[in-house]
Structures are given as C-alpha cells and as structure tokens.
Amino acid sequence: MSNKTKAMQWSDLISNRRFGESRSHGIEELRTEFQRDYDRLIFSSPFRRLQNKTQVFPLPGSVFVHNRLTHSLEVSSVGRSLGNDAARALTKRHQELKDSNINTLGLIVSIGCLAHDLGNPPFGHSGERAIASYFSQGRGATIRDYILKEHSLEKAEVIWNDIIHFDGNANAFRLLTHQFEGRRKGGFVMTYSVLASIVKYPFSSLMTSKQKFGFFHSEIKYYKEIAEALGIPCLENDGFRVKYVRHPLAYFVEAADDICYEIMDIEDAHKLRLLSTEQTMELFLNFFEGDLRRQIADAHPDVTDPNERVIYLRARVINAIEQECVKVFLDHEEEIMNGTFESSLVKNMSPHMRKAFDQCVSIACKQIYKDKKVLDVELAGYKIIYELLDLYTEAILSLDNTYSKLLLDGVPSQYQVRSPKVTERLQGILDYITGMTDVYALDLYRKINGQLLPSI
C-alpha cells in the first residue's frame, strides 16, 4: 500500500446513509437506522429461507443440528459481543469518540452477521462448488461463447471468471444491492456501514485464484459508491481488477463466522456421535491452561449429562475466543485502520489459543466433513444443481422452444430470465437457483424429472 493512503476514520466508517435511497420519505420513525436494518433482515424471505439450507449435516434429521438460519443467528450473537466489547475499549482509548455513535458497533456487526450467508446456494458450500464446476468443467462451458459475443473481451473474461469461481459472499452482496425486476431500487436499501461489513473479501474475482471474492463485476460500481462514502481506500481499480481495503468491522463478521463454524460443528458432531464425549471435551479444554483449565474441567460436578457438559465447555470456549479476538483487533487497530493488516483475527490469537483452534479445524476436516452423511449431501447436491442448471441454461438459450417456455413460466417474475442479453438471463437463472432452499431444489428436481407430481 502506498504511504500516501489515508487512514480510515471511525467517524466516516459508521454511517447510517442508505444505499439506493437519495431522500427521506418524511415518515416518522422511532427506530434507529441500524435497528431498521436488523428488522428488515429478520422479516425478509431470503433470511427465512436459511432454515432450509444445509450448514454441514443433512436436513432434516432425527437429531437437530445447525442449518444456515441457526448458524446465522449464533454468528450474529457472537458478532454483537465482539462489536460491543470493542466499542467499550475504543471509547476508553479514543476520548474523541465518547460522543460519537461508536456504541453502535455491536449492532452493526450483528446485522452483518445475519446477512453474511444470504447468498449461499442450496446444499452448503458444495452448492457453490457445483455451480462453479458446472460452468468450468461441465456442459455449461459452452455458454462462454455467448458472453464473448455480447461484451468486449475484457468484460466477458471478468464476467466468466465470476461464474466459474461462483462465491456465496459476492452473491450476498448482489442480493442485498441489486434491483430485481419490479422491486425497489437499492435492493434491501441497507445502510452503507452494514453493507461494507459483510464484504470479507473486498476485491473482484480477477484478484484471486481462490473461490473467495467480494462482489461480482455487475456490483463493482455499488461497492465503489459505498467505499468512497465511508472513506475506505482503493488499492487497485482498472475497471476489472478491483481491490479495496477492508472495512474494519468485516474482521469481526469474519471472526464471528469462524468461531461459530468450527466450534458449533464440533458440538454437532458430538450430538451425532461422530465424536465421543471424551474427544469433544478434550478439544474444548485445550483452549485453557493451568489452573483455569482445571477449574473449568471440575466445574458443575453435579452435571452428569454428556450433552450438558459439552454445552458448558462450548460456551466457555466461544467466550474465550471472542475476548481474544477483541484483544487482537485492539492490538492491531492502527494497521487495520491503515489497511495494512492482511490476516484474520483468529489467525493472530495467542499461540496456545491458535493451536487449540487449529486442532478443532483438523478434526473437523478428518472426521466431520468427510463423514458419509456429509458426502452424500454433496453428491446429491451436485446432481440436483447440475440438472437444474442444464435445463434452465438450455431454456434461456432457446426462448421460443415450447419446453423452455414452460420452464421459464415457472420462474418468479423478479428474476430477469427474458432479458435481451444471454448474460443477463443467465444471471437471472443463477439468482433463482441460488435463492432456493435444499427442499425446494429437491422438489423441483423431482417434479421436472417426473418423480413427483405436484398436488392439485
């Protein structure tokens, strides 16, 4: 980063200005703007649909484990604690912030956490990989020629790169900001600070070889508008290769997600008996040392229920990691505000905490994510998404075909599947499919294949 890059300022970063809204409608409102954001998400259809989207384990099951909705609520709870604890410490450190709205950090982070998974397709992360591989390795590769015909070579390449590296993070930003057919300008019309907080990877797909980026090419102009208003520095922008500094609160959204993803997966694995009580307790106790470890291990001797003992330890672990992440943020505040901190809060925890966290990650990779039940969901998800993409991609390429008309007539009008350009029709189909729940995608797959007749 250039030494001339101006450090970000909290007074600029916390803004209740709304994306897509240029004027007030004169309606008296007692809630704060951020409270309105929170309520708007909670009552939205995309948020409700998260209850039927896979987190890791199959849905539904005889033992209740996490889905995307419960995961998002828990991430939001942890994010609120991170933001509130940081706000208290920042107020003490910077006296000039005492009369500012720094006390809203916890609420802003909690809202960002609620929204962070809205763009995830059915069947968890395997759904992302299925979409990407369908176009990079499957029959969808042929649609690249249509995109090349409609755009300049440079623009076609970045659009294609977005598709073959399809990412739920970028899709969440699109869902929140895109004006769907017949819907209001600005999408959800969220505040700038909340929108910036969910962009964990503030760069375009051309800036990375991984399946992690922050916005599709179609939404670059939106993020630019938000970043400029909040004083977020731009590191590179030639129109296609775009990279910004992270909004500081994105570190808390990321940390809350990391904490809940790894720690709650361990608890779910224990409920499903993929991990023994002894294994699980040892993994959690490893976060503590010396007398504290012994005190926690010996606490509540009257509790004999294994699940209750694991729940207690899990709560202590999340609290310990949360406090550690706040400490890391405060220790690196200057770098974060200057845009030179290029790691995550979890990765910069103390060696002991980081080792215990990495042990959980390792066990999850070996004994949870490779479990047959999880792999079965991945296989089924690939098959369903491939089939749906096959049918709908063919349909948007042959709009006059009778069967294509039948398929597209069933797509809700908000999705632009009859736009003049193939690129826009394809994005409409991706918007439609990624918005589906696991159950809806499965039912649609069965109906299309004649395995399930619709009830009349």
JSON list of C-alpha atoms in Angstrom, two decimals, residues 47-228:
[
{"chain": "A", "resi": 47, "resn": "PHE", "atom": "CA", "xyz": [-33.46, -14.82, 5.70]},
{"chain": "A", "resi": 48, "resn": "ARG", "atom": "CA", "xyz": [-36.36, -17.18, 6.47]},
{"chain": "A", "resi": 49, "resn": "ARG", "atom": "CA", "xyz": [-35.25, -19.49, 3.68]},
{"chain": "A", "resi": 50, "resn": "LEU", "atom": "CA", "xyz": [-31.97, -20.09, 5.51]},
{"chain": "A", "resi": 51, "resn": "GLN", "atom": "CA", "xyz": [-33.85, -22.50, 7.81]},
{"chain": "A", "resi": 52, "resn": "ASN", "atom": "CA", "xyz": [-33.95, -25.00, 4.95]},
{"chain": "A", "resi": 53, "resn": "LYS", "atom": "CA", "xyz": [-30.39, -24.59, 3.74]},
{"chain": "A", "resi": 54, "resn": "THR", "atom": "CA", "xyz": [-27.69, -27.03, 4.78]},
{"chain": "A", "resi": 55, "resn": "GLN", "atom": "CA", "xyz": [-24.94, -25.86, 7.11]},
{"chain": "A", "resi": 56, "resn": "VAL", "atom": "CA", "xyz": [-22.85, -29.04, 7.18]},
{"chain": "A", "resi": 57, "resn": "PHE", "atom": "CA", "xyz": [-25.04, -32.00, 8.09]},
{"chain": "A", "resi": 58, "resn": "PRO", "atom": "CA", "xyz": [-28.12, -33.24, 6.18]},
{"chain": "A", "resi": 59, "resn": "LEU", "atom": "CA", "xyz": [-31.54, -31.68, 6.73]},
{"chain": "A", "resi": 60, "resn": "PRO", "atom": "CA", "xyz": [-33.80, -32.69, 8.34]},
{"chain": "A", "resi": 61, "resn": "GLY", "atom": "CA", "xyz": [-32.63, -35.35, 10.79]},
{"chain": "A", "resi": 62, "resn": "SER", "atom": "CA", "xyz": [-33.65, -37.16, 13.95]},
{"chain": "A", "resi": 63, "resn": "VAL", "atom": "CA", "xyz": [-31.10, -35.10, 15.90]},
{"chain": "A", "resi": 64, "resn": "PHE", "atom": "CA", "xyz": [-31.38, -31.34, 15.46]},
{"chain": "A", "resi": 65, "resn": "VAL", "atom": "CA", "xyz": [-28.18, -29.82, 14.16]},
{"chain": "A", "resi": 66, "resn": "HIS", "atom": "CA", "xyz": [-27.42, -26.45, 12.65]},
{"chain": "A", "resi": 67, "resn": "ASN", "atom": "CA", "xyz": [-28.88, -25.09, 9.47]},
{"chain": "A", "resi": 68, "resn": "ARG", "atom": "CA", "xyz": [-27.95, -21.77, 7.87]},
{"chain": "A", "resi": 69, "resn": "LEU", "atom": "CA", "xyz": [-30.57, -19.91, 9.88]},
{"chain": "A", "resi": 70, "resn": "THR", "atom": "CA", "xyz": [-29.48, -21.10, 13.33]},
{"chain": "A", "resi": 71, "resn": "HIS", "atom": "CA", "xyz": [-25.85, -20.62, 12.29]},
{"chain": "A", "resi": 72, "resn": "SER", "atom": "CA", "xyz": [-26.55, -17.02, 11.21]},
{"chain": "A", "resi": 73, "resn": "LEU", "atom": "CA", "xyz": [-28.36, -16.23, 14.47]},
{"chain": "A", "resi": 74, "resn": "GLU", "atom": "CA", "xyz": [-25.48, -17.62, 16.53]},
{"chain": "A", "resi": 75, "resn": "VAL", "atom": "CA", "xyz": [-22.90, -15.76, 14.44]},
{"chain": "A", "resi": 76, "resn": "SER", "atom": "CA", "xyz": [-24.94, -12.60, 14.98]},
{"chain": "A", "resi": 77, "resn": "SER", "atom": "CA", "xyz": [-24.89, -13.15, 18.74]},
{"chain": "A", "resi": 78, "resn": "VAL", "atom": "CA", "xyz": [-21.12, -13.58, 18.81]},
{"chain": "A", "resi": 79, "resn": "GLY", "atom": "CA", "xyz": [-20.68, -10.63, 16.44]},
{"chain": "A", "resi": 80, "resn": "ARG", "atom": "CA", "xyz": [-22.71, -8.40, 18.76]},
{"chain": "A", "resi": 81, "resn": "SER", "atom": "CA", "xyz": [-20.40, -9.30, 21.66]},
{"chain": "A", "resi": 82, "resn": "LEU", "atom": "CA", "xyz": [-17.30, -8.61, 19.55]},
{"chain": "A", "resi": 83, "resn": "GLY", "atom": "CA", "xyz": [-18.60, -5.22, 18.47]},
{"chain": "A", "resi": 84, "resn": "ASN", "atom": "CA", "xyz": [-19.82, -4.18, 21.91]},
{"chain": "A", "resi": 85, "resn": "ASP", "atom": "CA", "xyz": [-16.59, -5.17, 23.66]},
{"chain": "A", "resi": 86, "resn": "ALA", "atom": "CA", "xyz": [-14.51, -3.40, 21.03]},
{"chain": "A", "resi": 87, "resn": "ALA", "atom": "CA", "xyz": [-16.68, -0.26, 21.27]},
{"chain": "A", "resi": 88, "resn": "ARG", "atom": "CA", "xyz": [-16.15, -0.01, 25.04]},
{"chain": "A", "resi": 89, "resn": "ALA", "atom": "CA", "xyz": [-12.40, -0.37, 24.66]},
{"chain": "A", "resi": 90, "resn": "LEU", "atom": "CA", "xyz": [-12.20, 2.08, 21.74]},
{"chain": "A", "resi": 91, "resn": "THR", "atom": "CA", "xyz": [-14.15, 4.70, 23.69]},
{"chain": "A", "resi": 92, "resn": "LYS", "atom": "CA", "xyz": [-11.63, 4.47, 26.51]},
{"chain": "A", "resi": 93, "resn": "ARG", "atom": "CA", "xyz": [-8.71, 4.61, 24.09]},
{"chain": "A", "resi": 94, "resn": "HIS", "atom": "CA", "xyz": [-10.04, 7.48, 21.96]},
{"chain": "A", "resi": 95, "resn": "GLN", "atom": "CA", "xyz": [-11.72, 10.12, 24.09]},
{"chain": "A", "resi": 96, "resn": "GLU", "atom": "CA", "xyz": [-12.89, 11.96, 20.98]},
{"chain": "A", "resi": 97, "resn": "LEU", "atom": "CA", "xyz": [-15.22, 9.03, 20.23]},
{"chain": "A", "resi": 98, "resn": "LYS", "atom": "CA", "xyz": [-17.13, 9.38, 23.52]},
{"chain": "A", "resi": 99, "resn": "ASP", "atom": "CA", "xyz": [-19.94, 11.42, 21.97]},
{"chain": "A", "resi": 100, "resn": "SER", "atom": "CA", "xyz": [-19.90, 9.58, 18.61]},
{"chain": "A", "resi": 101, "resn": "ASN", "atom": "CA", "xyz": [-22.03, 6.63, 17.51]},
{"chain": "A", "resi": 102, "resn": "ILE", "atom": "CA", "xyz": [-19.19, 4.17, 18.22]},
{"chain": "A", "resi": 103, "resn": "ASN", "atom": "CA", "xyz": [-21.61, 2.43, 20.60]},
{"chain": "A", "resi": 104, "resn": "THR", "atom": "CA", "xyz": [-23.48, 1.09, 17.55]},
{"chain": "A", "resi": 105, "resn": "LEU", "atom": "CA", "xyz": [-20.61, -1.22, 16.56]},
{"chain": "A", "resi": 106, "resn": "GLY", "atom": "CA", "xyz": [-22.19, -4.27, 18.19]},
{"chain": "A", "resi": 107, "resn": "LEU", "atom": "CA", "xyz": [-25.48, -3.74, 16.38]},
{"chain": "A", "resi": 108, "resn": "ILE", "atom": "CA", "xyz": [-23.83, -3.13, 13.01]},
{"chain": "A", "resi": 109, "resn": "VAL", "atom": "CA", "xyz": [-21.69, -6.26, 13.31]},
{"chain": "A", "resi": 110, "resn": "SER", "atom": "CA", "xyz": [-24.66, -8.36, 14.42]},
{"chain": "A", "resi": 111, "resn": "ILE", "atom": "CA", "xyz": [-26.61, -7.22, 11.33]},
{"chain": "A", "resi": 112, "resn": "GLY", "atom": "CA", "xyz": [-23.69, -8.00, 9.05]},
{"chain": "A", "resi": 113, "resn": "CYS", "atom": "CA", "xyz": [-23.53, -11.46, 10.61]},
{"chain": "A", "resi": 114, "resn": "LEU", "atom": "CA", "xyz": [-27.23, -12.03, 9.98]},
{"chain": "A", "resi": 115, "resn": "ALA", "atom": "CA", "xyz": [-26.69, -11.22, 6.31]},
{"chain": "A", "resi": 116, "resn": "HIS", "atom": "CA", "xyz": [-23.37, -12.94, 5.66]},
{"chain": "A", "resi": 117, "resn": "ASP", "atom": "CA", "xyz": [-24.83, -16.24, 4.36]},
{"chain": "A", "resi": 118, "resn": "LEU", "atom": "CA", "xyz": [-27.83, -14.90, 2.43]},
{"chain": "A", "resi": 119, "resn": "GLY", "atom": "CA", "xyz": [-26.14, -15.56, -0.91]},
{"chain": "A", "resi": 120, "resn": "ASN", "atom": "CA", "xyz": [-25.30, -19.20, -0.26]},
{"chain": "A", "resi": 121, "resn": "PRO", "atom": "CA", "xyz": [-26.98, -21.65, -2.68]},
{"chain": "A", "resi": 122, "resn": "PRO", "atom": "CA", "xyz": [-28.67, -24.90, -1.60]},
{"chain": "A", "resi": 123, "resn": "PHE", "atom": "CA", "xyz": [-26.55, -27.73, -0.14]},
{"chain": "A", "resi": 124, "resn": "GLY", "atom": "CA", "xyz": [-23.92, -25.69, 1.65]},
{"chain": "A", "resi": 125, "resn": "HIS", "atom": "CA", "xyz": [-20.52, -24.95, 0.22]},
{"chain": "A", "resi": 126, "resn": "SER", "atom": "CA", "xyz": [-20.87, -27.92, -2.13]},
{"chain": "A", "resi": 127, "resn": "GLY", "atom": "CA", "xyz": [-23.58, -25.89, -3.88]},
{"chain": "A", "resi": 128, "resn": "GLU", "atom": "CA", "xyz": [-21.04, -23.15, -4.63]},
{"chain": "A", "resi": 129, "resn": "ARG", "atom": "CA", "xyz": [-18.59, -25.69, -5.98]},
{"chain": "A", "resi": 130, "resn": "ALA", "atom": "CA", "xyz": [-21.30, -27.36, -8.07]},
{"chain": "A", "resi": 131, "resn": "ILE", "atom": "CA", "xyz": [-22.23, -24.07, -9.79]},
{"chain": "A", "resi": 132, "resn": "ALA", "atom": "CA", "xyz": [-18.59, -23.18, -10.43]},
{"chain": "A", "resi": 133, "resn": "SER", "atom": "CA", "xyz": [-17.69, -26.62, -11.78]},
{"chain": "A", "resi": 134, "resn": "TYR", "atom": "CA", "xyz": [-20.78, -26.87, -13.99]},
{"chain": "A", "resi": 135, "resn": "PHE", "atom": "CA", "xyz": [-19.54, -23.89, -16.00]},
{"chain": "A", "resi": 136, "resn": "SER", "atom": "CA", "xyz": [-15.80, -24.56, -15.75]},
{"chain": "A", "resi": 137, "resn": "GLN", "atom": "CA", "xyz": [-15.88, -28.35, -16.28]},
{"chain": "A", "resi": 138, "resn": "GLY", "atom": "CA", "xyz": [-19.43, -29.31, -17.28]},
{"chain": "A", "resi": 139, "resn": "ARG", "atom": "CA", "xyz": [-21.80, -28.64, -20.16]},
{"chain": "A", "resi": 140, "resn": "GLY", "atom": "CA", "xyz": [-22.17, -25.04, -19.07]},
{"chain": "A", "resi": 141, "resn": "ALA", "atom": "CA", "xyz": [-18.73, -24.24, -20.51]},
{"chain": "A", "resi": 142, "resn": "THR", "atom": "CA", "xyz": [-20.33, -23.62, -23.92]},
{"chain": "A", "resi": 143, "resn": "ILE", "atom": "CA", "xyz": [-22.17, -20.52, -22.69]},
{"chain": "A", "resi": 144, "resn": "ARG", "atom": "CA", "xyz": [-18.87, -18.65, -22.55]},
{"chain": "A", "resi": 145, "resn": "ASP", "atom": "CA", "xyz": [-19.12, -18.14, -26.33]},
{"chain": "A", "resi": 146, "resn": "TYR", "atom": "CA", "xyz": [-22.43, -16.27, -25.91]},
{"chain": "A", "resi": 147, "resn": "ILE", "atom": "CA", "xyz": [-20.91, -13.99, -23.29]},
{"chain": "A", "resi": 148, "resn": "LEU", "atom": "CA", "xyz": [-17.96, -13.24, -25.57]},
{"chain": "A", "resi": 149, "resn": "LYS", "atom": "CA", "xyz": [-20.35, -12.19, -28.34]},
{"chain": "A", "resi": 150, "resn": "GLU", "atom": "CA", "xyz": [-22.18, -9.73, -26.08]},
{"chain": "A", "resi": 151, "resn": "HIS", "atom": "CA", "xyz": [-19.24, -7.96, -24.44]},
{"chain": "A", "resi": 152, "resn": "SER", "atom": "CA", "xyz": [-15.72, -6.78, -25.05]},
{"chain": "A", "resi": 153, "resn": "LEU", "atom": "CA", "xyz": [-13.07, -9.41, -24.45]},
{"chain": "A", "resi": 154, "resn": "GLU", "atom": "CA", "xyz": [-12.00, -7.88, -21.12]},
{"chain": "A", "resi": 155, "resn": "LYS", "atom": "CA", "xyz": [-15.52, -7.57, -19.77]},
{"chain": "A", "resi": 156, "resn": "ALA", "atom": "CA", "xyz": [-16.51, -11.05, -20.98]},
{"chain": "A", "resi": 157, "resn": "GLU", "atom": "CA", "xyz": [-13.50, -12.56, -19.23]},
{"chain": "A", "resi": 158, "resn": "VAL", "atom": "CA", "xyz": [-14.30, -10.98, -15.86]},
{"chain": "A", "resi": 159, "resn": "ILE", "atom": "CA", "xyz": [-17.98, -12.00, -16.12]},
{"chain": "A", "resi": 160, "resn": "TRP", "atom": "CA", "xyz": [-16.93, -15.54, -16.97]},
{"chain": "A", "resi": 161, "resn": "ASN", "atom": "CA", "xyz": [-14.41, -15.55, -14.13]},
{"chain": "A", "resi": 162, "resn": "ASP", "atom": "CA", "xyz": [-17.20, -14.55, -11.72]},
{"chain": "A", "resi": 163, "resn": "ILE", "atom": "CA", "xyz": [-19.26, -17.53, -12.87]},
{"chain": "A", "resi": 164, "resn": "ILE", "atom": "CA", "xyz": [-16.58, -20.23, -12.83]},
{"chain": "A", "resi": 165, "resn": "HIS", "atom": "CA", "xyz": [-15.50, -19.08, -9.36]},
{"chain": "A", "resi": 166, "resn": "PHE", "atom": "CA", "xyz": [-19.04, -18.56, -8.11]},
{"chain": "A", "resi": 167, "resn": "ASP", "atom": "CA", "xyz": [-18.96, -17.40, -4.49]},
{"chain": "A", "resi": 168, "resn": "GLY", "atom": "CA", "xyz": [-21.73, -17.01, -1.94]},
{"chain": "A", "resi": 169, "resn": "ASN", "atom": "CA", "xyz": [-20.08, -13.91, -0.43]},
{"chain": "A", "resi": 170, "resn": "ALA", "atom": "CA", "xyz": [-20.32, -11.99, -3.70]},
{"chain": "A", "resi": 171, "resn": "ASN", "atom": "CA", "xyz": [-23.84, -13.34, -4.19]},
{"chain": "A", "resi": 172, "resn": "ALA", "atom": "CA", "xyz": [-24.91, -12.00, -0.77]},
{"chain": "A", "resi": 173, "resn": "PHE", "atom": "CA", "xyz": [-23.73, -8.51, -1.72]},
{"chain": "A", "resi": 174, "resn": "ARG", "atom": "CA", "xyz": [-25.66, -8.81, -5.00]},
{"chain": "A", "resi": 175, "resn": "LEU", "atom": "CA", "xyz": [-28.82, -9.98, -3.24]},
{"chain": "A", "resi": 176, "resn": "LEU", "atom": "CA", "xyz": [-28.71, -7.01, -0.87]},
{"chain": "A", "resi": 177, "resn": "THR", "atom": "CA", "xyz": [-27.97, -4.33, -3.50]},
{"chain": "A", "resi": 178, "resn": "HIS", "atom": "CA", "xyz": [-29.38, -5.50, -6.86]},
{"chain": "A", "resi": 179, "resn": "GLN", "atom": "CA", "xyz": [-32.67, -4.10, -8.14]},
{"chain": "A", "resi": 180, "resn": "PHE", "atom": "CA", "xyz": [-34.63, -7.17, -9.12]},
{"chain": "A", "resi": 181, "resn": "GLU", "atom": "CA", "xyz": [-37.48, -6.86, -11.62]},
{"chain": "A", "resi": 182, "resn": "GLY", "atom": "CA", "xyz": [-40.39, -4.99, -10.08]},
{"chain": "A", "resi": 183, "resn": "ARG", "atom": "CA", "xyz": [-38.52, -4.39, -6.82]},
{"chain": "A", "resi": 184, "resn": "ARG", "atom": "CA", "xyz": [-37.26, -1.18, -5.26]},
{"chain": "A", "resi": 185, "resn": "LYS", "atom": "CA", "xyz": [-34.01, 0.49, -6.26]},
{"chain": "A", "resi": 186, "resn": "GLY", "atom": "CA", "xyz": [-31.10, -0.40, -3.99]},
{"chain": "A", "resi": 187, "resn": "GLY", "atom": "CA", "xyz": [-32.23, -3.93, -3.17]},
{"chain": "A", "resi": 188, "resn": "PHE", "atom": "CA", "xyz": [-32.69, -4.14, 0.58]},
{"chain": "A", "resi": 189, "resn": "VAL", "atom": "CA", "xyz": [-31.69, -0.45, 0.86]},
{"chain": "A", "resi": 190, "resn": "MET", "atom": "CA", "xyz": [-29.35, -1.19, 3.76]},
{"chain": "A", "resi": 191, "resn": "THR", "atom": "CA", "xyz": [-27.02, 1.30, 5.44]},
{"chain": "A", "resi": 192, "resn": "TYR", "atom": "CA", "xyz": [-23.57, 1.70, 3.92]},
{"chain": "A", "resi": 193, "resn": "SER", "atom": "CA", "xyz": [-21.79, 0.52, 7.08]},
{"chain": "A", "resi": 194, "resn": "VAL", "atom": "CA", "xyz": [-23.74, -2.74, 7.25]},
{"chain": "A", "resi": 195, "resn": "LEU", "atom": "CA", "xyz": [-23.17, -3.49, 3.56]},
{"chain": "A", "resi": 196, "resn": "ALA", "atom": "CA", "xyz": [-19.43, -2.85, 3.87]},
{"chain": "A", "resi": 197, "resn": "SER", "atom": "CA", "xyz": [-19.20, -5.05, 6.98]},
{"chain": "A", "resi": 198, "resn": "ILE", "atom": "CA", "xyz": [-20.31, -8.19, 5.11]},
{"chain": "A", "resi": 199, "resn": "VAL", "atom": "CA", "xyz": [-17.68, -7.86, 2.38]},
{"chain": "A", "resi": 200, "resn": "LYS", "atom": "CA", "xyz": [-14.92, -10.00, 3.86]},
{"chain": "A", "resi": 201, "resn": "TYR", "atom": "CA", "xyz": [-13.03, -10.09, 0.56]},
{"chain": "A", "resi": 202, "resn": "PRO", "atom": "CA", "xyz": [-13.26, -6.55, -0.91]},
{"chain": "A", "resi": 203, "resn": "PHE", "atom": "CA", "xyz": [-11.87, -7.42, -4.32]},
{"chain": "A", "resi": 204, "resn": "SER", "atom": "CA", "xyz": [-13.08, -8.74, -7.67]},
{"chain": "A", "resi": 205, "resn": "SER", "atom": "CA", "xyz": [-12.67, -12.34, -8.86]},
{"chain": "A", "resi": 206, "resn": "LEU", "atom": "CA", "xyz": [-9.70, -11.42, -11.08]},
{"chain": "A", "resi": 207, "resn": "MET", "atom": "CA", "xyz": [-7.67, -10.52, -7.98]},
{"chain": "A", "resi": 208, "resn": "THR", "atom": "CA", "xyz": [-7.54, -14.08, -6.64]},
{"chain": "A", "resi": 209, "resn": "SER", "atom": "CA", "xyz": [-7.20, -17.66, -7.80]},
{"chain": "A", "resi": 210, "resn": "LYS", "atom": "CA", "xyz": [-9.40, -18.87, -4.95]},
{"chain": "A", "resi": 211, "resn": "GLN", "atom": "CA", "xyz": [-13.18, -19.14, -4.80]},
{"chain": "A", "resi": 212, "resn": "LYS", "atom": "CA", "xyz": [-13.35, -16.18, -2.42]},
{"chain": "A", "resi": 213, "resn": "PHE", "atom": "CA", "xyz": [-14.12, -12.65, -3.56]},
{"chain": "A", "resi": 214, "resn": "GLY", "atom": "CA", "xyz": [-16.44, -9.87, -2.50]},
{"chain": "A", "resi": 215, "resn": "PHE", "atom": "CA", "xyz": [-18.54, -8.72, -5.45]},
{"chain": "A", "resi": 216, "resn": "PHE", "atom": "CA", "xyz": [-19.41, -9.69, -8.99]},
{"chain": "A", "resi": 217, "resn": "HIS", "atom": "CA", "xyz": [-18.48, -7.34, -11.83]},
{"chain": "A", "resi": 218, "resn": "SER", "atom": "CA", "xyz": [-22.14, -6.29, -12.04]},
{"chain": "A", "resi": 219, "resn": "GLU", "atom": "CA", "xyz": [-21.95, -4.86, -8.49]},
{"chain": "A", "resi": 220, "resn": "ILE", "atom": "CA", "xyz": [-18.47, -3.29, -8.55]},
{"chain": "A", "resi": 221, "resn": "LYS", "atom": "CA", "xyz": [-19.95, 0.19, -9.06]},
{"chain": "A", "resi": 222, "resn": "TYR", "atom": "CA", "xyz": [-22.11, -0.31, -5.96]},
{"chain": "A", "resi": 223, "resn": "TYR", "atom": "CA", "xyz": [-19.21, -1.21, -3.72]},
{"chain": "A", "resi": 224, "resn": "LYS", "atom": "CA", "xyz": [-17.21, 1.71, -5.12]},
{"chain": "A", "resi": 225, "resn": "GLU", "atom": "CA", "xyz": [-20.03, 4.09, -4.14]},
{"chain": "A", "resi": 226, "resn": "ILE", "atom": "CA", "xyz": [-20.17, 2.67, -0.62]},
{"chain": "A", "resi": 227, "resn": "ALA", "atom": "CA", "xyz": [-16.38, 2.65, -0.15]},
{"chain": "A", "resi": 228, "resn": "GLU", "atom": "CA", "xyz": [-15.98, 6.24, -1.29]}
]
